[in-house]
Coordinates of N, CA and C in Angstrom, one line a residue:
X207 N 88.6 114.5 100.2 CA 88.7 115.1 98.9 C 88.6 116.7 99.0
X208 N 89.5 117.5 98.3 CA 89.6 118.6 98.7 C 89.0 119.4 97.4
X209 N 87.5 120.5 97.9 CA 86.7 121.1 96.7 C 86.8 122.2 97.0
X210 N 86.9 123.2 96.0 CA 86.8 124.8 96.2 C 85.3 124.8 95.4
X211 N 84.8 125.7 95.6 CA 83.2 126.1 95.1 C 82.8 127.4 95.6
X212 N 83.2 128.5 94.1 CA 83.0 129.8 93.9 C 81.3 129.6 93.7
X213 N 81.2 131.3 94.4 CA 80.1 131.9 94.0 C 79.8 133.2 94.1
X214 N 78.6 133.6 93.6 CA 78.8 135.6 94.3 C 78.9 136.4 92.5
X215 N 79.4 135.2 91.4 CA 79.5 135.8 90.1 C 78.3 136.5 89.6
X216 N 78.1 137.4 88.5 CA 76.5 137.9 87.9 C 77.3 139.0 87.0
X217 N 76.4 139.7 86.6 CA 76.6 140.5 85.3 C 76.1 141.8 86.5
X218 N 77.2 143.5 86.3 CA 76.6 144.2 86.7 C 77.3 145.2 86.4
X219 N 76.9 146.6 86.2 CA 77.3 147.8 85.5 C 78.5 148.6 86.2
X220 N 79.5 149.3 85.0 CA 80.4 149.8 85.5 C 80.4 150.6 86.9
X221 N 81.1 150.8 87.7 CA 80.7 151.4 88.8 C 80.7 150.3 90.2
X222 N 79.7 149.3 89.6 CA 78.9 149.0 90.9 C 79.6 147.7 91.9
X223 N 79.2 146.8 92.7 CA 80.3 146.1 93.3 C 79.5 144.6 93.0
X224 N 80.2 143.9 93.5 CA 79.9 142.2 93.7 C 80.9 141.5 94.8
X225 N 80.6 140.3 95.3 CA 81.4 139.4 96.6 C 81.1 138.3 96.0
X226 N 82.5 137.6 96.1 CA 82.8 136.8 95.6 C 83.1 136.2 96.8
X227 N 82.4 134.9 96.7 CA 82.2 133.6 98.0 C 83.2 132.1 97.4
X228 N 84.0 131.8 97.9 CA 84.8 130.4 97.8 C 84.9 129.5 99.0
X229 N 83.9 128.4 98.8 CA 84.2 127.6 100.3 C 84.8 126.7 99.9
X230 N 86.2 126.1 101.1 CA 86.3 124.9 100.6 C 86.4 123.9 101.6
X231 N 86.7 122.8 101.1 CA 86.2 121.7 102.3 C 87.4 120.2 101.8
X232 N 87.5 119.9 102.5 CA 88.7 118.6 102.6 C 90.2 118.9 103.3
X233 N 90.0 120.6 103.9 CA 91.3 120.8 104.6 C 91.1 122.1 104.8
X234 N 92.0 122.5 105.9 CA 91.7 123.9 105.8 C 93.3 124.9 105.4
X235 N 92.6 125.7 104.0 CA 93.7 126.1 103.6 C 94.4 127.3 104.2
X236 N 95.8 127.9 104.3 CA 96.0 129.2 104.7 C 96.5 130.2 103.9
X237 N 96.9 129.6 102.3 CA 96.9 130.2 101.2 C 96.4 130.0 100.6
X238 N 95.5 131.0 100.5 CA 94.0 131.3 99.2 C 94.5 132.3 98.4
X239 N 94.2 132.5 97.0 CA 94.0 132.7 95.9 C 92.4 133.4 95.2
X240 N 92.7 134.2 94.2 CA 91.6 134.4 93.6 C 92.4 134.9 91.9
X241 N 92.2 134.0 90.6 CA 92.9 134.7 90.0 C 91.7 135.2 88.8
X242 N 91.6 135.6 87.8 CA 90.9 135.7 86.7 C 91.2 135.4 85.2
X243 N 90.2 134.9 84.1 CA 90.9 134.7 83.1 C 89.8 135.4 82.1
X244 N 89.9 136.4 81.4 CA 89.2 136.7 79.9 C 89.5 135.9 78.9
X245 N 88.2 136.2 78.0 CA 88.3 135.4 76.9 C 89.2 135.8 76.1
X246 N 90.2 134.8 75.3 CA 91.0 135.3 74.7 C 92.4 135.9 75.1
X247 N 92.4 135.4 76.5 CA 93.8 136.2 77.5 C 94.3 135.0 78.6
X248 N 95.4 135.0 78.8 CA 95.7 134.2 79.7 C 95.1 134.5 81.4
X249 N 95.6 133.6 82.0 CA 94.9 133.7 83.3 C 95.9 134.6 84.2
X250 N 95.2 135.7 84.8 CA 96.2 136.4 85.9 C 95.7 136.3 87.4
X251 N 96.5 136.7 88.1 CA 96.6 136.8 89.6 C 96.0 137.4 89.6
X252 N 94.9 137.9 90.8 CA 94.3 139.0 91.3 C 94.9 139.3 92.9
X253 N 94.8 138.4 93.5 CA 94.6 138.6 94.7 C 95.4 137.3 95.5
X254 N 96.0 137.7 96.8 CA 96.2 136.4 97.6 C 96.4 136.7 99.0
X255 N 96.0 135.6 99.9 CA 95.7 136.1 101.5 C 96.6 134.9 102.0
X256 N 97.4 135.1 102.9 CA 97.6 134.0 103.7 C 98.1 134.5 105.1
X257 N 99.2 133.6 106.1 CA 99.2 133.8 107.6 C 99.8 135.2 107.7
X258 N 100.8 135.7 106.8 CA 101.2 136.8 106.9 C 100.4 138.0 106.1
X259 N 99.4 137.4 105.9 CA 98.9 139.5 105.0 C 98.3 139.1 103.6
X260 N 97.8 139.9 103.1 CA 97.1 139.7 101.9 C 98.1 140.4 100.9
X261 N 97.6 140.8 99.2 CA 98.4 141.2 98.3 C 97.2 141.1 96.9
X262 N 97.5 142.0 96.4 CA 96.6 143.0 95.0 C 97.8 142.7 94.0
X263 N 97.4 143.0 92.9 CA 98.0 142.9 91.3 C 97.1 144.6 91.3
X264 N 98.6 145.3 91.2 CA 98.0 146.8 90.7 C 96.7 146.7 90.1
X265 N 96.2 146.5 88.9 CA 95.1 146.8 88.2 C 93.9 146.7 89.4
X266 N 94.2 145.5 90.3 CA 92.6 145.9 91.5 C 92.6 146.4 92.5
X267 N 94.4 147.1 92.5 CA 94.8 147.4 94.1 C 93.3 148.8 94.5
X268 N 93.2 149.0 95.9 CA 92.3 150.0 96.1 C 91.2 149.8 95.9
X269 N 90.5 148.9 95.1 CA 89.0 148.5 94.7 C 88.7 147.1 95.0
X270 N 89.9 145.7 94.9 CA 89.2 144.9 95.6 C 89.6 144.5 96.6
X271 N 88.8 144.0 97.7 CA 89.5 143.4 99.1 C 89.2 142.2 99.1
X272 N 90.2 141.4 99.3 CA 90.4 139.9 99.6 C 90.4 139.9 101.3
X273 N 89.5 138.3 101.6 CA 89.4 138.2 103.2 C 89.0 136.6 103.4
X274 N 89.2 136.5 104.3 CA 89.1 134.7 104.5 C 88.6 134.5 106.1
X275 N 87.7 133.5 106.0 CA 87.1 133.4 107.6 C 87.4 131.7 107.6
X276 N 88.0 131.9 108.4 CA 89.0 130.5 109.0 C 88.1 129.0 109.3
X277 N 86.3 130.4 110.5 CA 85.6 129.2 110.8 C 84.4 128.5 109.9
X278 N 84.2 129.2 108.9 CA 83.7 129.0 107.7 C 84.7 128.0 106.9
X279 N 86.2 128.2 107.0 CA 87.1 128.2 105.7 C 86.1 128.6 104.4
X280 N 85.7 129.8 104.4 CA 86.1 130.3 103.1 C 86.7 131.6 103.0
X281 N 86.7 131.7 101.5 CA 87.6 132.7 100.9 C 86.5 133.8 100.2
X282 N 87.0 135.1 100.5 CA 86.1 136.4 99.9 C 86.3 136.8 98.7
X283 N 86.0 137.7 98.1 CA 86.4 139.0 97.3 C 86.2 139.9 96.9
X284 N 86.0 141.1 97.7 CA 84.8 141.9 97.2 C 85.6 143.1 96.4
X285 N 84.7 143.1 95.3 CA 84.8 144.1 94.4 C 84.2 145.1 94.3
X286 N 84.5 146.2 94.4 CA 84.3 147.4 94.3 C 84.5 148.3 92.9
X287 N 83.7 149.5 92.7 CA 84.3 150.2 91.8 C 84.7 149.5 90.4
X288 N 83.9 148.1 89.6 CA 83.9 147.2 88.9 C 84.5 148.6 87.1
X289 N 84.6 147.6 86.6 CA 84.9 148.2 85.7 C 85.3 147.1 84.2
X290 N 84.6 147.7 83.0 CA 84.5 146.4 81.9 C 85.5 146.0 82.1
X291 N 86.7 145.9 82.2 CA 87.8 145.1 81.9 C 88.2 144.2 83.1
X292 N 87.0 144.5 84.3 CA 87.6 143.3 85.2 C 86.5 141.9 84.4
X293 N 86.1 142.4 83.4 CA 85.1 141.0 83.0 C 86.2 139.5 83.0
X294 N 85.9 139.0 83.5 CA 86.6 137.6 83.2 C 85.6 136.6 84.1
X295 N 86.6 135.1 83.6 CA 85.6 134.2 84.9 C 86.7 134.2 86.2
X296 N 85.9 134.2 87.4 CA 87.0 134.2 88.5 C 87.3 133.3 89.1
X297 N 88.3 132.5 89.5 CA 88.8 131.4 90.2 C 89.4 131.4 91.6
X298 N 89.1 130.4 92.4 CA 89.3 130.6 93.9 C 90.4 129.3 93.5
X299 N 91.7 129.6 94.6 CA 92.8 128.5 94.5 C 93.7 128.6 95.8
X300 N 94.1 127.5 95.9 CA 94.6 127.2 97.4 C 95.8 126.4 96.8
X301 N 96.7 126.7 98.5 CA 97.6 125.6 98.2 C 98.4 125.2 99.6
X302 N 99.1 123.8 99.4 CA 99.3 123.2 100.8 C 100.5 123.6 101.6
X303 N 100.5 125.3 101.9 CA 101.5 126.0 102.6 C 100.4 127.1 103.3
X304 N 101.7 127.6 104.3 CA 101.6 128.7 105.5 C 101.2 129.4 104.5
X305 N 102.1 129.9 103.8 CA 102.7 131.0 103.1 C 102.7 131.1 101.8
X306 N 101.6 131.9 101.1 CA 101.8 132.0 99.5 C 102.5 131.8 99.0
X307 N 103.9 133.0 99.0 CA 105.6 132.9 98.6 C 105.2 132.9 97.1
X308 N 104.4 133.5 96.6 CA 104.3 134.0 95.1 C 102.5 134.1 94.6
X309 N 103.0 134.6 93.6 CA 101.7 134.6 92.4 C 101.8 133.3 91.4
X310 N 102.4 133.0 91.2 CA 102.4 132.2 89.7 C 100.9 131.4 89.8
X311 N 100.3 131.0 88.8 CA 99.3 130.1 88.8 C 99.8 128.3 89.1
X312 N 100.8 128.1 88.8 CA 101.5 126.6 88.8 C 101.4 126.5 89.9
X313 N 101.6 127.5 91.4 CA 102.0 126.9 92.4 C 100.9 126.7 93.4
X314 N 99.8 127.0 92.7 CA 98.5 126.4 93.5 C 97.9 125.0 93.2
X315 N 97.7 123.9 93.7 CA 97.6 123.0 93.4 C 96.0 122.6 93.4
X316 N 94.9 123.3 94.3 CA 93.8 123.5 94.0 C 92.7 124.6 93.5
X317 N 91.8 124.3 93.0 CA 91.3 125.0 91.6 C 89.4 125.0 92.2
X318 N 88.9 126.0 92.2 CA 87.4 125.7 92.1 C 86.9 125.7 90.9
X319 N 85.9 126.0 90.0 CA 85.1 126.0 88.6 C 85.4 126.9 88.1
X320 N 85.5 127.7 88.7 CA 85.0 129.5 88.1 C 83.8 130.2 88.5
X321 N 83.5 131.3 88.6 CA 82.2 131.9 88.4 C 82.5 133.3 87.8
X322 N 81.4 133.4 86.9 CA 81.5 134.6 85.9 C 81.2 136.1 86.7
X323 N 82.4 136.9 85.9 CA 81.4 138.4 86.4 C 81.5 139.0 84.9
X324 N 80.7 139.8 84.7 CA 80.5 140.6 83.2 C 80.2 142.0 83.7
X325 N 81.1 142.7 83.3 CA 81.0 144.2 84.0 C 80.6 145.1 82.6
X326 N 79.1 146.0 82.2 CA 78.9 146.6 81.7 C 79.7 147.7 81.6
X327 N 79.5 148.5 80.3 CA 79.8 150.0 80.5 C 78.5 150.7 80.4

């Protein structure tokens, strides 16, 4: 059975950082995901890592870094430089390829819960 299980979420003031932890377990994935969704807004991409390289959505380019440790199989995200508008809940997602080969949300076929960040001003 294949589970993702975020953590690392909390509430914390503009500026400051948070790491966001995804372990998963029932396979080991090579395209991981991290996307986010606000209230009231559809869900976007943030981030994705796979065998060839990682990849940012402008709005976190420079502030977050995505990273994945193989012998763990989990998945990272550290945020940096936070700012109210990254408030959303964040989601870790995988899928059963080498190779990302996009953003869309449809083409991930696994999903963890979410964990919250709430970024003051």
């Amino acid at each position: 059975q294949v589970q993702l299980v975020e953590s690392g979420g909390g509430s914390v003031q503009a500026g400051g950082s948070l790491r966001l932890s995804c372990a998963a377990s029932g396979y080991t994935p090579y395209c991981m995901a991290w996307f986010r969704q606000a209230p009231g807004k559809e869900r976007e991409w943030v981030a994705t890592i796979d065998s060839a390289g990682s990849g940012y959505a402008d709005s976190v380019k420079g502030r977050f870094t995505i990273s994945k440790d193989n012998a763990k199989n989990s998945l990272y995200l550290q945020m940096n430089s936070l700012k109210p508008e990254d408030t959303a809940m964040y989601y870790c997602a995988s899928r059963r390829t080498t190779y990302c080969a996009g953003t869309y949300d449809g083409l991930f076929g696994y999903w963890g819960q979410g964990t919250q960040v709430t970024v003051s001003s």
